[in-house]
XYZ file of C-alpha atoms in Angstrom:
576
model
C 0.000 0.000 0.000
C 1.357 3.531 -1.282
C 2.089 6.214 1.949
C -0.625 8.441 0.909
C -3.288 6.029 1.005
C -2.056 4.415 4.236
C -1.493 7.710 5.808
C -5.287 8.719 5.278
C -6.214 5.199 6.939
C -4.156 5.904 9.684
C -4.985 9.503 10.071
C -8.754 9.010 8.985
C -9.188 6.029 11.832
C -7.689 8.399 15.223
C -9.673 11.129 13.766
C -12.887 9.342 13.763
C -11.492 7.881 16.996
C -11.261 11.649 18.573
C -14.881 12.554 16.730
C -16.567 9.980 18.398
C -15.395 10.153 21.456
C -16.611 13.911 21.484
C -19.808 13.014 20.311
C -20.068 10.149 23.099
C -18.748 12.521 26.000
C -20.658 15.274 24.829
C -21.337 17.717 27.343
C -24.731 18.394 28.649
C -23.896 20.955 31.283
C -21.802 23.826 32.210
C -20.322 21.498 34.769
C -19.729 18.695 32.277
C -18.385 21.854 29.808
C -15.966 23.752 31.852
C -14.863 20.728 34.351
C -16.211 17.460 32.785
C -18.239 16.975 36.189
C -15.059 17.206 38.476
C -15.254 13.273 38.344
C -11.971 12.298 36.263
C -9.640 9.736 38.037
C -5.903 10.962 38.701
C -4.418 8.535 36.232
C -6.904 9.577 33.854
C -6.406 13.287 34.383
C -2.427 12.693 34.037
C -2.659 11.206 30.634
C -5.179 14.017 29.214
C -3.161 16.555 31.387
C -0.210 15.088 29.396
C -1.913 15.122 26.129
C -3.169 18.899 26.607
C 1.065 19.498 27.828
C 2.166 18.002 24.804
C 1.481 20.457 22.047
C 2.922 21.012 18.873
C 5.232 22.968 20.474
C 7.020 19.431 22.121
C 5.809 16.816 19.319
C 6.542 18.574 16.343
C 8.787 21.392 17.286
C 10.958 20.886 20.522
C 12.932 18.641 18.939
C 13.506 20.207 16.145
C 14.718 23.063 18.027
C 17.218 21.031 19.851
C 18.547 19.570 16.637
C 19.782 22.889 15.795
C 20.249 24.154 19.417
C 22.342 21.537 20.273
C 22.312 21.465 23.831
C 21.341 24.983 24.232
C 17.941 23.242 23.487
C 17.812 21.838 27.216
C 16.338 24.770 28.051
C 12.927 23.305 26.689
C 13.363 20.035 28.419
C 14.251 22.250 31.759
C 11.657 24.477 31.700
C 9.140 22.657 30.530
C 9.119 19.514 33.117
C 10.399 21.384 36.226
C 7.484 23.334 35.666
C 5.441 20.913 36.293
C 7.234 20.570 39.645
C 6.087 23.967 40.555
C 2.885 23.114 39.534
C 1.934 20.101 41.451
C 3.404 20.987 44.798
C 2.519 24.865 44.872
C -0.335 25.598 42.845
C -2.648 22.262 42.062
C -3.727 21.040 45.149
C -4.578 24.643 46.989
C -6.525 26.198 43.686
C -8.826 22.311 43.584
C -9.084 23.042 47.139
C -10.666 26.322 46.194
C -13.045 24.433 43.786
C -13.882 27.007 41.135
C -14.225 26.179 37.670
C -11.442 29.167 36.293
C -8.404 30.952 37.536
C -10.093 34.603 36.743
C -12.969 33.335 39.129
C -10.007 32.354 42.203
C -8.605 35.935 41.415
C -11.605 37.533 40.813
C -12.829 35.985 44.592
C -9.209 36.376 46.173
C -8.346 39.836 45.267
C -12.572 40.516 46.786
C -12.446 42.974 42.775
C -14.456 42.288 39.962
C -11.653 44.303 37.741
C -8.708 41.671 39.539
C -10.986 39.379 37.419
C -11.227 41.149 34.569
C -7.882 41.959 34.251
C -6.810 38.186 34.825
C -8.908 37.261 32.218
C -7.525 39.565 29.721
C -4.233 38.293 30.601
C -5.929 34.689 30.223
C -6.786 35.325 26.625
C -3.788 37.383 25.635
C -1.284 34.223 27.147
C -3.704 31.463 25.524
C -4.010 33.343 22.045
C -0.271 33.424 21.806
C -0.167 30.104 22.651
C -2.782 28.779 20.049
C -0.449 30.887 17.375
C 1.952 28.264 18.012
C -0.347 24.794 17.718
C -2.119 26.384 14.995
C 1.824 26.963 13.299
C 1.877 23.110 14.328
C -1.235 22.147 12.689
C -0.698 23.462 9.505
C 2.794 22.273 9.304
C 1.763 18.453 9.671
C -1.781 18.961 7.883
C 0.171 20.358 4.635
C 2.580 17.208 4.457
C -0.563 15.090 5.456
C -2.603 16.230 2.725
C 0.594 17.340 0.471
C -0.754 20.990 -0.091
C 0.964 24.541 0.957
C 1.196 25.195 4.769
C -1.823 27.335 4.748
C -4.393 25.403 3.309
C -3.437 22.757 5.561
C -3.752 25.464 8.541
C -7.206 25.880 7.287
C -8.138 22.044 7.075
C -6.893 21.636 10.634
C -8.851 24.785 11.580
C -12.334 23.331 10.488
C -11.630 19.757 12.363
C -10.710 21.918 15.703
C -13.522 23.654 15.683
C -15.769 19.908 15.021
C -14.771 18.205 18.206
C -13.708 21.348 20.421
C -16.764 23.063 20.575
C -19.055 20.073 20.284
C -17.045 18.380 23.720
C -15.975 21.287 25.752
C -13.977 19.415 28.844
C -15.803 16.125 29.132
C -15.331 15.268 25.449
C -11.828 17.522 25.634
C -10.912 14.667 28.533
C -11.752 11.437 27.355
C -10.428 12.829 23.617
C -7.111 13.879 24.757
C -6.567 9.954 26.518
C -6.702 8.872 23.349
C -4.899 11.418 21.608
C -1.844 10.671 24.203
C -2.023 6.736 23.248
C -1.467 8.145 19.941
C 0.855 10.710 20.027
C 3.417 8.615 22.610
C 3.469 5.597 20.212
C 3.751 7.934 17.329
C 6.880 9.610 19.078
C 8.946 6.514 20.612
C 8.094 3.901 18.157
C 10.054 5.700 14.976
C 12.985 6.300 17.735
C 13.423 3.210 18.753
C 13.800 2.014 14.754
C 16.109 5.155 14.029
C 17.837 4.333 17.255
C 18.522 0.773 16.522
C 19.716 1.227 12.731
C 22.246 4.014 13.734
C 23.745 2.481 17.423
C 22.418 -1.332 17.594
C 20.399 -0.085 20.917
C 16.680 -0.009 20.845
C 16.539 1.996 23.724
C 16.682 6.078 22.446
C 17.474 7.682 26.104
C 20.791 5.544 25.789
C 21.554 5.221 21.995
C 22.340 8.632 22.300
C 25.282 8.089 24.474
C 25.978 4.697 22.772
C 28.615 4.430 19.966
C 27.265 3.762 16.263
C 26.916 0.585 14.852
C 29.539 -1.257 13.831
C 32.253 1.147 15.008
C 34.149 2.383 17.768
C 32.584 6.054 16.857
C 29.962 7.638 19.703
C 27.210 9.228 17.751
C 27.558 12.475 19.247
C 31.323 12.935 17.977
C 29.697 11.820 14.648
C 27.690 14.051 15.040
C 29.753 16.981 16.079
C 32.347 15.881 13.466
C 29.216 15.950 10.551
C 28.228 19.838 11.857
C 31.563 21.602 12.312
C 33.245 20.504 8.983
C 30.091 22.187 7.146
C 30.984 25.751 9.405
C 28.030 24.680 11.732
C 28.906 24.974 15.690
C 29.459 21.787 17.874
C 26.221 19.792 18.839
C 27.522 19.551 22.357
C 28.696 22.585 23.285
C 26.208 25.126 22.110
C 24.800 26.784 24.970
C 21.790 29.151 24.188
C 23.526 32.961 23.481
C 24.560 32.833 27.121
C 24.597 31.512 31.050
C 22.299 34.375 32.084
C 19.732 33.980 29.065
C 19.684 30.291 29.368
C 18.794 30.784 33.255
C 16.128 33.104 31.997
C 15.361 31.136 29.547
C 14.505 28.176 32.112
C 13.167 29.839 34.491
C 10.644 31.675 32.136
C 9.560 28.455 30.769
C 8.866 27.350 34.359
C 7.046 29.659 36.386
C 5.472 29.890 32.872
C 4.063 26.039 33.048
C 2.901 26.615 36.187
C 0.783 29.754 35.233
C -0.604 28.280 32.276
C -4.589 28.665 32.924
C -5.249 25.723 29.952
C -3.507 23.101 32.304
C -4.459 24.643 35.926
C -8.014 24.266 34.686
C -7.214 20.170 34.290
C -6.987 20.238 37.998
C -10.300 21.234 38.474
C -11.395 17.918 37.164
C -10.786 15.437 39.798
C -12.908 14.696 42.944
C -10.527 15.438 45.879
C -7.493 17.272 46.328
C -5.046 14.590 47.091
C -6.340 13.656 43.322
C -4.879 16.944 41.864
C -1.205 16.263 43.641
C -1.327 12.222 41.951
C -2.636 13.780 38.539
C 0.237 15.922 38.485
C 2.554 13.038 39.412
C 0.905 11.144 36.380
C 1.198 14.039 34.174
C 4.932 13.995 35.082
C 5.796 10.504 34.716
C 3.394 10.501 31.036
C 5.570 13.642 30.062
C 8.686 12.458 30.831
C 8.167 9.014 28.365
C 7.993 11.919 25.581
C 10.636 14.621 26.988
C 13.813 11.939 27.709
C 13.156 10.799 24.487
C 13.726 14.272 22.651
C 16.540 14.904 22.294
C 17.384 11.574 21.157
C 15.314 12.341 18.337
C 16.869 15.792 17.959
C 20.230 14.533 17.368
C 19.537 11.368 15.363
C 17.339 13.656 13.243
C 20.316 16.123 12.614
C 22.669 13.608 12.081
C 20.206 11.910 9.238
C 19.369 14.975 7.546
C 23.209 15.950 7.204
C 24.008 12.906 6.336
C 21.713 12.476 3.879
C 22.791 15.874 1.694
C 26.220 14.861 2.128
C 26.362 11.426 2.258
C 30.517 11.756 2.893
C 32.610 14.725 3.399
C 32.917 16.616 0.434
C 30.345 15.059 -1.467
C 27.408 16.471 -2.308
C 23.919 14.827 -3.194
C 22.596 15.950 -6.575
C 19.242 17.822 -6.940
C 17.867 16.047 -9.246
C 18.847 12.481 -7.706
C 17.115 14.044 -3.923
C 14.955 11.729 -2.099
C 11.058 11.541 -2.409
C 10.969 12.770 1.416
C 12.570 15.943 -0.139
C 10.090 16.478 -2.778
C 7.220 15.997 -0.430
C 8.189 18.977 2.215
C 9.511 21.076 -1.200
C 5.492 21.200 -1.669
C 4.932 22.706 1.288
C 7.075 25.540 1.520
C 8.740 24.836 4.168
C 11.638 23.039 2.976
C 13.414 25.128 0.121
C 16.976 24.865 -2.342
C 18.124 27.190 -4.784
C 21.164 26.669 -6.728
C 23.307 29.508 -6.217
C 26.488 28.049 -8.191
C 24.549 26.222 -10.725
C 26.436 23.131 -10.113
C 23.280 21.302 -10.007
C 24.638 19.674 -6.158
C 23.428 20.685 -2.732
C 25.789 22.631 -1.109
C 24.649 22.783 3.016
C 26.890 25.232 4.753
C 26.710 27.819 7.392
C 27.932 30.271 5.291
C 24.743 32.228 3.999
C 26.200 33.275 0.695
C 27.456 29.956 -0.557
C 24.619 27.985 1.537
C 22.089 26.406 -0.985
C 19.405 24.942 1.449
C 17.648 28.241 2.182
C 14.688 26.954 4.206
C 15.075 24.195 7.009
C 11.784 25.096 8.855
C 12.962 23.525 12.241
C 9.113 21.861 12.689
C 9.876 19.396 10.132
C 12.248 17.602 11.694
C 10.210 15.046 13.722
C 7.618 14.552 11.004
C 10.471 14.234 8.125
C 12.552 11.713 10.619
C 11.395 8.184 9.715
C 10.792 9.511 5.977
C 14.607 10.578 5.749
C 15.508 7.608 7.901
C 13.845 4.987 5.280
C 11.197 3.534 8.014
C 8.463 1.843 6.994
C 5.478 3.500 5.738
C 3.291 2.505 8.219
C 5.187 4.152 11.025
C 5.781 7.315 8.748
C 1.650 7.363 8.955
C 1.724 6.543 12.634
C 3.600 10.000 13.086
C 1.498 12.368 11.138
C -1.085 10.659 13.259
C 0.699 12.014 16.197
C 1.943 15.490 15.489
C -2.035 16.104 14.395
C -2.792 14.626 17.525
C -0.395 16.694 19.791
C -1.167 19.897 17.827
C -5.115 19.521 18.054
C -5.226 17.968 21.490
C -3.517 21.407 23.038
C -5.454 23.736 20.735
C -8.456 21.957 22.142
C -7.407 22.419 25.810
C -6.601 26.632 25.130
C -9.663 26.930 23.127
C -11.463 25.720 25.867
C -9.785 28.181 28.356
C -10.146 30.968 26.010
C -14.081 30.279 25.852
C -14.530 29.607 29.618
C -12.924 32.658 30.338
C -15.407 34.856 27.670
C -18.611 33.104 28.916
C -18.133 32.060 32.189
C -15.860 34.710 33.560
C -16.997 37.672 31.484
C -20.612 37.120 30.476
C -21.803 35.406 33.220
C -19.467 37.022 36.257
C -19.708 40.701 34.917
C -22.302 41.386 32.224
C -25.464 39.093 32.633
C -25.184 37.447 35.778
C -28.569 35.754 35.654
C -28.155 34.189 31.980
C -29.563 30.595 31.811
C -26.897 27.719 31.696
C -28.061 26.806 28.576
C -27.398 30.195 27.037
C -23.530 30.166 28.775
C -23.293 26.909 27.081
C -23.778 28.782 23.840
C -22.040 31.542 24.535
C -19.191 29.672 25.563
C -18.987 27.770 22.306
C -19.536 30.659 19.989
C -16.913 32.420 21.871
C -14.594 29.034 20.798
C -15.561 29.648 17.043
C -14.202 33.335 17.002
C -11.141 32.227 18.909
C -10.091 29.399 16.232
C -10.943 32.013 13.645
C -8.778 34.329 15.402
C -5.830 31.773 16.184
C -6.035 30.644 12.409
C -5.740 34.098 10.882
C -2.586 34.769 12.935
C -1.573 31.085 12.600
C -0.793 31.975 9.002
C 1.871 34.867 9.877
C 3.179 33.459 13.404
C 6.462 34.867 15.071
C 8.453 32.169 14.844
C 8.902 28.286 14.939
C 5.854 26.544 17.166
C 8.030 26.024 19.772
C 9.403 29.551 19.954
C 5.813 31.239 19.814
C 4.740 28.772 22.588
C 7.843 30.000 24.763
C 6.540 33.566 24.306
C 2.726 32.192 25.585
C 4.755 31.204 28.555
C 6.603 34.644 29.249
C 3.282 36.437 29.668
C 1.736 33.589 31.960
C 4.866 33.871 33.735
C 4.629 37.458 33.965
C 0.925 37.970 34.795
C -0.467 35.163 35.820
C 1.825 33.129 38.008
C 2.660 36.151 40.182
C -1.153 36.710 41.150
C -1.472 32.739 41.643
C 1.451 32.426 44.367
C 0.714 35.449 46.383
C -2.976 34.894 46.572
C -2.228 31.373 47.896
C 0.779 32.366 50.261
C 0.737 35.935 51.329
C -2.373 37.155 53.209
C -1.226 41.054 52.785
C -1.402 41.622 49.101
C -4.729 43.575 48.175
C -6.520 43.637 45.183
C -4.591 46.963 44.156
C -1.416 45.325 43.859
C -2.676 42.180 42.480
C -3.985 44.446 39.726
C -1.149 46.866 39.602
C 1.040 43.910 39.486
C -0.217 42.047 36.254
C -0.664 45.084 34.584
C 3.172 45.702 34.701
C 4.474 43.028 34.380
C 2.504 41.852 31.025
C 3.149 45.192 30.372
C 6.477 45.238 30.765
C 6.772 41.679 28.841
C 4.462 42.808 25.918
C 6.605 45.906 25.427
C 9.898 44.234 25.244
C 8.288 41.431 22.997
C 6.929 43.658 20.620
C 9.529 46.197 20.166
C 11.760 43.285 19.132
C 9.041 41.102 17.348
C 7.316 43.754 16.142
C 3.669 44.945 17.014
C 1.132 41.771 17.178
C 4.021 40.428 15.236
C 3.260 42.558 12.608
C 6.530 42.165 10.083
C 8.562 45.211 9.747
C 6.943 46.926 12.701
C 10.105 45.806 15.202
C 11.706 48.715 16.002
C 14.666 47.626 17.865
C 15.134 44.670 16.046
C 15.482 40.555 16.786
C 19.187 41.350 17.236
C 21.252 40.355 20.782
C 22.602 43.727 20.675
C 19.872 45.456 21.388
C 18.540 42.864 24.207
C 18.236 43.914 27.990
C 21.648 42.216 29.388
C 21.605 39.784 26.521
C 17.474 37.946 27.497
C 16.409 37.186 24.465
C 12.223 38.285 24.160
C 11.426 34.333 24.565
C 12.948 34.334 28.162
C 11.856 37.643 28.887
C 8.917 36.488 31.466
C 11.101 35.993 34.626
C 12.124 39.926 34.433
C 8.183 40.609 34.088
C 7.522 37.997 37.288
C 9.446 39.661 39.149
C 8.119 43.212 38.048
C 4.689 42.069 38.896
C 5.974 40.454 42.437
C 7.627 44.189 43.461
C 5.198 46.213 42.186
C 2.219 44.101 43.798
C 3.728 44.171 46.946
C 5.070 47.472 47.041
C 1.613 49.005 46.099
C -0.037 46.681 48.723
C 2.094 48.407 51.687
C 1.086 51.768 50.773
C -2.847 50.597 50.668
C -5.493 48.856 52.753
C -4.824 45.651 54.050
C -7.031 42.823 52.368
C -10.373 42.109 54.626
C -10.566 39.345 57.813
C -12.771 37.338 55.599
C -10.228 36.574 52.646
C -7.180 36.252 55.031
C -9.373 33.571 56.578
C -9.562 32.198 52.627
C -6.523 32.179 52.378
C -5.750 30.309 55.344
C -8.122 27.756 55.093
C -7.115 27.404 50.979
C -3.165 26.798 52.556
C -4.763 24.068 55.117
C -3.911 20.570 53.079
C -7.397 18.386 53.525
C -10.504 18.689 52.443
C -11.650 20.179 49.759
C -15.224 22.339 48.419
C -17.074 20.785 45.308
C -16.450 22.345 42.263
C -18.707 25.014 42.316
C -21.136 26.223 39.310
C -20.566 30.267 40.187
């Protein structure tokens, strides 16, 4: 059987898989909607929790990045898991305890201000927009070598099935969905490895054919590897660090606080009955992550390795144009992938050197997807992996969507404007307000800022920024008021969005940068990516420096806070 046709089996089944499932979990309520009932089991939770973690941004992209990172990469694989950390221990179990359906409504109800809410809910959909940017990059990257068509009509294909089984679900469906999307996105992810793995080091294991040497020879596949990447001008694979010690703390840190603030997975936690169930679904989450995240950058480098060694098969010798492998032609129709033959020598000439480099477009998010096509695999396992990165990209999209909308309706509408609206009119609202955010997502999908995993570390810079902050000291500090909590996310997304923009230009608006993408111009070298820590801890100073100089917070919500911090027990998710 041809890979096209076995690709839309494979593809056609999961998706009828994820359809069904969303038809069969519909939900019925606002409860069912917004929470799936509050009646998901820990292990459950951890593998949806996983799925909704496991974007586009770490399928497709992550490793990708690292491939060409080197182990500046790490930063991802840092940031990204010890957030978690952060998450389970500090935030999970105290905001279940709470047992509201949204983190606007904890602010809104902790800060005792109806504009506290507000404004966390702008930050909300300013964080979760970004980060749909990013999946929606995702989506049309894997749905234009899926169906073989240009990135953006694939970006609109994958719009129109999001919107299908997002809006029909909301979290119920979302829940029982996103179980099955992680079955499918974790095979899709480890299986190819461990083939790629075994052909290049005789170990079927990835985490340790890494370190292991390569077949046949006495040769460790990372000095291959560096060997392969320096001769062409390229910098070693295992010594690139990322611009510099201070950016790559940043960098980490960012992406931390950043997971932890992230209102798409904090709402996951609102799922399960008790509170001891939100600590063990974060331990789940953790242990289904980490299958995925030790197995990157084994992927990254064997990836690298393949692709270089497939345009130059041995030093000095250059692989022909016209004699370039099917996998080539497929990604040439998609744009994302490009050659031009500067010399007119008819070779491919892969250098560092800009002027004499011939493969002008190596869009890092094809790396995973064009892995078991470049490494020969079977076709059946190159169809298991579009599979995947669909599922990874539309399983997180889902989960943001769903904050986006839950925010608008139940936050907005029903918390502020019409506080008497019937449930079945939220329900609507809710939904419609998930339409106009894929439309919105898809339009800027088609002009994003950067590589999926880049525009997802941005999403993460304003949550750290804005949201995190207001999280942690409405848990553990009793003294800030609601005009520091506001004063506080107001500067520091501020501060974030202002550095972003001036380097990434307005709404990422091309030629509208006017300081430029350029380390020169950086504050003490943080790139805009890693800028969030420096807007945490904006937010932190400001919030509690403006708290000192105003009233102190009523008895009644240093009591909350008290009995939140108090480690049993916990109030049913409430409706409002």
């Amino acid at each position: 059987m041809d890979l096209r046709t076995l690709t839309y089996i494979v593809v056609g089944a999961s998706f009828a898989l994820y359809i069904g499932i969303a038809i069969w979990a519909r939900a019925g309520s606002t409860k069912d909607f917004y929470v799936a009932g509050g009646g998901i089991h820990p292990i459950q939770n951890g593998m949806a929790t996983a799925a909704d973690w496991m974007s586009a941004a770490s399928f497709i992209s992550m490793a990708g990045l690292i491939a060409f990172m080197g182990y500046g990469g790490s930063v991802f694989l840092m940031g990204w898991t010890g957030g978690y950390v952060i998450l389970a221990m500090l935030l999970a179990p105290y905001l279940r305890k709470y047992g509201k359906f949204t983190v606007p409504e904890f602010i809104g109800d902790r800060y005792y201000s109806k504009a506290a809410r507000v404004v966390a809910v702008i930050c909300l959909i300013i964080c979760s927009v970004t980060y749909v940017i990013g999946q929606m990059k995702g989506v049309g990257v894997a749905f234009s070598r899926f169906l073989e068509v240009d990135y953006d009509t694939g970006l609109y294909v994958g719009m129109i099935i999001v919107f299908f089984y997002a809006v029909l679900g909301g979290m119920k469906g979302i829940t029982y969905t996103q179980i099955a999307q992680y079955c499918v996105l974790i095979l899709a992810y480890t299986v190819p490895a461990i083939f790629i793995s075994l052909h290049l080091t005789g170990n079927p294991i990835p985490q340790l054919g890494l370190g292991s040497t390569m077949a046949g020879s006495d040769v460790y596949l990372l000095d291959r590897l560096d060997q392969v990447v320096t001769d062409l001008g390229f910098a070693e694979y295992t010594t690139s660090a990322r611009l510099s010690m201070l950016n790559m703390f940043a960098y980490t840190a960012s992406l931390m606080i950043g997971t932890a603030g992230l209102p798409h997975v904090i709402i996951r936690f609102f799922t399960v009955p008790k509170v001891k169930d939100a600590r063990s679904s974060a331990g789940w989450a953790l242990v289904f992550i980490a299958i995925l995240y030790t197995t990157a950058p084994a992927v990254a480098g064997m990836a690298r390795l393949n692709l270089m060694q497939t345009i130059e098969p041995q030093p000095g010798q250059y692989l022909a144009y016209d004699e370039r492998p099917q996998w080539f032609k497929n990604w040439e129709k998609t744009g994302l992938l490009g050659f031009e033959d500067k010399n007119g020598d008819g070779l491919i000439q892969y250098t560092s050197n800009a002027e004499t480099n011939e493969m002008v477009k190596i869009d890092n998010d094809i790396m995973v997807l064009a892995n078991p096509e470049i490494a020969r695999l079977p076709n059946w396992i190159i169809a298991l992996v579009a599979a995947g990165g669909l599922a990874a990209a539309l399983s997180t999209a889902a989960g943001l969507l769903l904050a986006i909308s839950s925010a608008i309706s139940h936050d907005l509408l029903k918390g502020m404007i019409a506080p008497n609206i019937s449930e079945k009119a939220e329900l609507n609202a809710s939904r419609v307000a998930m339409a106009l955010a894929i439309v919105g997502a898809g339009y800027l999908g088609l002009n994003p800022p950067g590589f999926a995993a880049g525009t997802v570390a941005l999403a993460f810079g304003l949550a750290a920024s804005s949201i995190f902050p207001a999280l942690m000291m409405g848990i553990f500090s009793t003294h800030v008021n609601k005009e520091g909590a506001i004063a506080g996310m107001v500067a520091g997304i501020g501060v974030t969005l202002f550095y972003v923009f001036q380097h990434k230009g307005i709404m990422f608006i091309p030629g509208t940068a006017f300081l430029g993408d350029t380390p020169e111009n950086w504050f003490l070298g943080i790139e805009p990516n890693a800028f969030g820590v420096v807007g945490a801890i904006v937010n932190f100073a400001v919030a509690f420096a403006i708290s000192r100089v105003t009233a102190e917070p009523p008895e009644s919500v240093r009591e909350l806070v008290e009995h939140i911090r108090i480690p049993v027990g916990a109030a049913a998710a409430q409706d409002h």
